[in-house]
Coordinates of C-alpha atoms in Angstrom, one line a residue:
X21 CA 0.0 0.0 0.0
X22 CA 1.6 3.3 -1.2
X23 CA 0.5 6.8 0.0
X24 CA 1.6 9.8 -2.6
X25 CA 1.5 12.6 -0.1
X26 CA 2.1 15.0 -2.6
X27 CA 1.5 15.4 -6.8
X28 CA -0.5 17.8 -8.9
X29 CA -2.9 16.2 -10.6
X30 CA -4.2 19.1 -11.4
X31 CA -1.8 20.0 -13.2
X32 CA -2.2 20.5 -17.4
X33 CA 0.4 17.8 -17.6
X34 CA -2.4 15.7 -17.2
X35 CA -5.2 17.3 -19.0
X36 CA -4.8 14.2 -21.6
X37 CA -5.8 11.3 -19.5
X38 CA -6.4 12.5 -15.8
X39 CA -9.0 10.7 -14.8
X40 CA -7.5 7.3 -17.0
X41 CA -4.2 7.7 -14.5
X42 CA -6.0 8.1 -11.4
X43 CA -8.3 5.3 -11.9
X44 CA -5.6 2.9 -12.5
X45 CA -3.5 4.1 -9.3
X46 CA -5.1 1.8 -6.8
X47 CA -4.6 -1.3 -9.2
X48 CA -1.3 -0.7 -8.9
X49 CA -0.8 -0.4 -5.2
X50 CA -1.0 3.5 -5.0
X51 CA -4.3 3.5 -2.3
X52 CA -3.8 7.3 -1.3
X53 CA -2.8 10.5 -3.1
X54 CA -2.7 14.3 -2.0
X55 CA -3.4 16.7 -3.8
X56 CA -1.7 20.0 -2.6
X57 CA -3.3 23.3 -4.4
X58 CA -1.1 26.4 -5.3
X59 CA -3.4 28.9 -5.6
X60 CA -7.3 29.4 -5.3
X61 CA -8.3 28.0 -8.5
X62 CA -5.5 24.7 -8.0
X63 CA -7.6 24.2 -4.6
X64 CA -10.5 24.0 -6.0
X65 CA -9.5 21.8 -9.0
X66 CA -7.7 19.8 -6.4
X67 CA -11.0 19.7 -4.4
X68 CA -13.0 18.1 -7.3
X69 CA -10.4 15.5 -8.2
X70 CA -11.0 14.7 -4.3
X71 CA -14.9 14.1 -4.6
X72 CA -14.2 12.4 -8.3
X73 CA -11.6 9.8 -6.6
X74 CA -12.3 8.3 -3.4
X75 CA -8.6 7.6 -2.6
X76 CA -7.7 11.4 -3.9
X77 CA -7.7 13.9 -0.9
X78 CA -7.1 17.6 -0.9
X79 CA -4.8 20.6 1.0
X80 CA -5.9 24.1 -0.2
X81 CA -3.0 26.7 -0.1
X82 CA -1.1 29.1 -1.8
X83 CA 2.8 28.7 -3.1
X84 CA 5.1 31.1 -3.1
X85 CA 5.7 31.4 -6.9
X86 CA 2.4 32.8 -6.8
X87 CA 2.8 35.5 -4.9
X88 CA 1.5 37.9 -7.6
X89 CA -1.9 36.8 -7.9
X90 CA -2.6 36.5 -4.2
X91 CA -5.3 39.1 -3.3
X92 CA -6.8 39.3 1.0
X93 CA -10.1 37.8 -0.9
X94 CA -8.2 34.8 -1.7
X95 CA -7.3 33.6 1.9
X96 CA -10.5 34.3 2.6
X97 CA -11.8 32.1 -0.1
X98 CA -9.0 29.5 0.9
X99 CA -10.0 29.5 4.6
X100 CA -14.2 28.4 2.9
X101 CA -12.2 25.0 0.8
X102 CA -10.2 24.3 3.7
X103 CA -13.6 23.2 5.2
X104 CA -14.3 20.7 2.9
X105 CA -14.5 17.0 4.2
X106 CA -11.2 15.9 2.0
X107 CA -9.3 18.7 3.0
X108 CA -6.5 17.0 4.5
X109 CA -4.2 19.8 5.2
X110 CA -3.3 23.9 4.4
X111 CA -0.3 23.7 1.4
X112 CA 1.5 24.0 -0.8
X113 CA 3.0 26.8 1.3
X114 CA 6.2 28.2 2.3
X115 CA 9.2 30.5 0.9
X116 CA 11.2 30.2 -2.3
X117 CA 14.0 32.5 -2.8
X118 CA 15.4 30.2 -5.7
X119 CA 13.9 32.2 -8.5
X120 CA 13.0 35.6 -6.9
X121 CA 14.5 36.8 -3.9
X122 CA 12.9 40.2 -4.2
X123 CA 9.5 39.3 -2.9
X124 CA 10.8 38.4 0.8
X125 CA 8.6 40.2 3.1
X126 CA 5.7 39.4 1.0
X127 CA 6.3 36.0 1.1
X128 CA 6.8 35.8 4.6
X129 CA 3.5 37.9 4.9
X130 CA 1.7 35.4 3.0
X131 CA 3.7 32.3 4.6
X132 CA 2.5 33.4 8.4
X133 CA -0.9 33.9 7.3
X134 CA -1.6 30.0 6.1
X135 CA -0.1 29.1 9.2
X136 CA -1.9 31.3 11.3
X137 CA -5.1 29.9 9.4
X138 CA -4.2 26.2 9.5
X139 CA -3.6 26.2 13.4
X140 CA -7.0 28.0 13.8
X141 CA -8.8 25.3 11.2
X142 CA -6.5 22.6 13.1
X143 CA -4.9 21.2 10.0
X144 CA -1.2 20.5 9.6
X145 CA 0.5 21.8 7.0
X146 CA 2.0 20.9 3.9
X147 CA 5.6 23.4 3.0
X148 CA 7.5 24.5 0.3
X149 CA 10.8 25.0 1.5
X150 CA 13.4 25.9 -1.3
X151 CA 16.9 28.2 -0.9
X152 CA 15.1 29.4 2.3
X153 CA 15.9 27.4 5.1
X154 CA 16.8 29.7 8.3
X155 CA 13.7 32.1 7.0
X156 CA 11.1 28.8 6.9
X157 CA 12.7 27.3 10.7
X158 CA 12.0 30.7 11.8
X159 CA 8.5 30.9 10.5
X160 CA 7.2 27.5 11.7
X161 CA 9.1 28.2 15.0
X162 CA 6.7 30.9 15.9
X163 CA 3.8 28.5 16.3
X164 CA 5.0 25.6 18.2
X165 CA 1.5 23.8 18.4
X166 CA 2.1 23.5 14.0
X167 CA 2.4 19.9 12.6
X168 CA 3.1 18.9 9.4
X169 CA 5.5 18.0 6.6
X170 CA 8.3 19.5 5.1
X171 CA 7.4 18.8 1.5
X172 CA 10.6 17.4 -1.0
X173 CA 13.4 17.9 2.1
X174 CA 16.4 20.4 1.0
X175 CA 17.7 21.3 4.0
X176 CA 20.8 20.3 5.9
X177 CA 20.8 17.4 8.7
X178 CA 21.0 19.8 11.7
X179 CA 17.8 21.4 10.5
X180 CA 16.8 18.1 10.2
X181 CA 17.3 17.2 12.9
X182 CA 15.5 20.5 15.0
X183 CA 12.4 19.8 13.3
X184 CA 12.1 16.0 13.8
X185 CA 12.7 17.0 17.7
X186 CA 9.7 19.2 17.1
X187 CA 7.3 16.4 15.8
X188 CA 7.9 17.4 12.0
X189 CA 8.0 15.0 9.2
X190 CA 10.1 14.9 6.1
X191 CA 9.2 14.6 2.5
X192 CA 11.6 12.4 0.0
X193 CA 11.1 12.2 -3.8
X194 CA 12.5 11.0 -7.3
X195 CA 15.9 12.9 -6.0
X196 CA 17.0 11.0 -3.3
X197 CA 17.7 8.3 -6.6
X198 CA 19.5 11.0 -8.4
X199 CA 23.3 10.5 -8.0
X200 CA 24.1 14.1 -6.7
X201 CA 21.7 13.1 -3.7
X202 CA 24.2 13.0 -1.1
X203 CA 22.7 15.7 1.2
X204 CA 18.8 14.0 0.9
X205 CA 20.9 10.4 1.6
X206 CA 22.5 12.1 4.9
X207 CA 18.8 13.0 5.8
X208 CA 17.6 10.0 5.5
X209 CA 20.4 8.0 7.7
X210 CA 18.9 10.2 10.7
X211 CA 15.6 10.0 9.8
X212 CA 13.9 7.5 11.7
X213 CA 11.0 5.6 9.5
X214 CA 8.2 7.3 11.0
X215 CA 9.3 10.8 10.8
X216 CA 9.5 9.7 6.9
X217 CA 6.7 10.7 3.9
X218 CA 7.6 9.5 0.3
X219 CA 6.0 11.4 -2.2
X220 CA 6.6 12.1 -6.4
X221 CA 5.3 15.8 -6.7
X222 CA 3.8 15.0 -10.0
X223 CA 4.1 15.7 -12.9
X224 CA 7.9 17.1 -11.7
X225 CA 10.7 15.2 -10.0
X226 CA 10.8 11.7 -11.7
X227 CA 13.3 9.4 -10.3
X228 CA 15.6 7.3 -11.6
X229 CA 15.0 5.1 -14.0
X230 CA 12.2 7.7 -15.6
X231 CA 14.0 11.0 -14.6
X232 CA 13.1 13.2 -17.4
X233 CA 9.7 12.0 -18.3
X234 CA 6.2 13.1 -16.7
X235 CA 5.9 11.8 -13.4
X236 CA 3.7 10.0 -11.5
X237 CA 2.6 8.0 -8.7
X238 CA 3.3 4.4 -9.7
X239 CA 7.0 5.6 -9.7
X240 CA 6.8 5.6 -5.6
X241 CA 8.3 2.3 -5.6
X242 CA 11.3 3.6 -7.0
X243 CA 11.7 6.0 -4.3
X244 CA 10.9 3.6 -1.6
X245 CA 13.5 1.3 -2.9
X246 CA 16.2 3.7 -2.4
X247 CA 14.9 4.4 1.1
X248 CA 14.9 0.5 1.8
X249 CA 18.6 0.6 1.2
X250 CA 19.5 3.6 3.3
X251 CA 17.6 1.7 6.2
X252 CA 18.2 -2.0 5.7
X253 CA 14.3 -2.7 4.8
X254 CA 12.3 -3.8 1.9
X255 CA 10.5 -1.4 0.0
X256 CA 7.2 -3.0 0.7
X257 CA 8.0 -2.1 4.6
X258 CA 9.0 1.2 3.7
X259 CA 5.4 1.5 1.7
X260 CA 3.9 0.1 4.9
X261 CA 5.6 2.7 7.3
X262 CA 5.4 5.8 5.2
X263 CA 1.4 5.5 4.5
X264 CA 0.9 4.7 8.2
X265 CA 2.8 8.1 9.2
X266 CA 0.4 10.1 6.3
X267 CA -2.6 8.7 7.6
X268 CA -1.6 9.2 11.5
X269 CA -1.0 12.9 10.2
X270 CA -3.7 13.6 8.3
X271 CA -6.5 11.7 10.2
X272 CA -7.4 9.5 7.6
X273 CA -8.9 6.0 8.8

């Protein structure tokens, strides 16, 4: 039993056979997928694929990169979707100074106010944590009763290591496979299995041995593979760990 925790089905990569793919997850062991939005009309989408799909749930949010189209309506308009009964969680959120550095404060700005929502909906939270490491630690620090995951892990062991102290869980996708993974690998030797999400963020991030083409959830065994040799386990045990920790953190029976 695998547990995506995190792909875009939404996304117009699979405009072409969307409903085909998701349909044939479950037949091939994927039992649970989440759907993280990136902005008020990916929520929604996200929300619909959700009541299409029974094993599809939801998180509403909005990303970073799209920090220009974020209006105070749209929280607003967020905060209504998170109510829904597959709304799992408040993401994709977070900073990401890898593109555009210039847009700091309002990211931060935008950042604290998911989080501010998602403790007072009492959802965890699903972040986007890229070339901004000390700025997200900070953030989540604020609000110590926060849980969630730290989508697609980037940061160094001892941040690692501060945030599985602090109940946080860690996301790994197709580039712990890739061979310039030795930061991701590092993670993972301190990670204990059930701090530990594996996830594909599809259509993006395909591991080895489909790096390159459109991504999606069947290629979780891959990535669970690669866990199983970090941690001296079969991949099926790594499946059966990793969709045990989703479900305990996003309360699904």
């Amino acid at each position: 039993m695998y547990f995506d925790t995190h792909a875009h089905y939404d996304d117009a990569a699979f405009d072409a056979d969307r409903d085909e793919l998701l349909a044939a997850l479950p037949p091939a062991g994927v039992d649970y997928v989440i759907d993280p939005g990136c902005d008020v009309e990916s929520s929604r989408r996200a929300l619909e694929l959700s009541e299409a799909h029974s094993h599809v749930y939801a998180a509403v949010g909005f990303h970073p990169e799209e920090i220009d189209k974020f209006t105070p309506a749209a929280l607003d308009e967020l905060r209504r979707l998170a109510q829904h009964p597959k709304c799992v969680a408040v993401g994709e959120i977070g900073l990401d100074y890898y593109w555009d550095d210039s847009h700091k404060k309002e990211q931060g700005e935008l950042f604290d106010a998911q989080l501010r929502m998602a403790l007072e909906l009492n959802k965890p939270v699903i972040i986007h944590d890229r070339e901004a490491h000390a700025d997200c630690l900070t953030a989540v620090n604020k609000y110590p009763d926060l849980r969630g995951v730290f989508h697609c892990y980037s940061g160094s062991a001892e941040m690692a290591k501060q945030l599985l102290k602090q109940g946080w869980y860690l996301g790994f996708d197709g580039p712990v496979t890739y061979k310039n993974a030795k930061k991701a690998l590092e993670v993972l030797e301190i990670c204990p299995m059930e701090r530990i999400f594996i996830e594909t963020d599809s259509p993006y991030l395909s591991p080895v041995p489909n790096r390159g083409k459109r991504n999606d959830s069947r290629n979780l065994v891959h990535i669970a593979q690669k866990i199983a040799e970090i941690k001296g386990l079969t991949a099926e045990d790594v499946a059966q760990h990793t969709a045990q920790n989703a479900k305990r953190l996003f309360q699904i029976s």
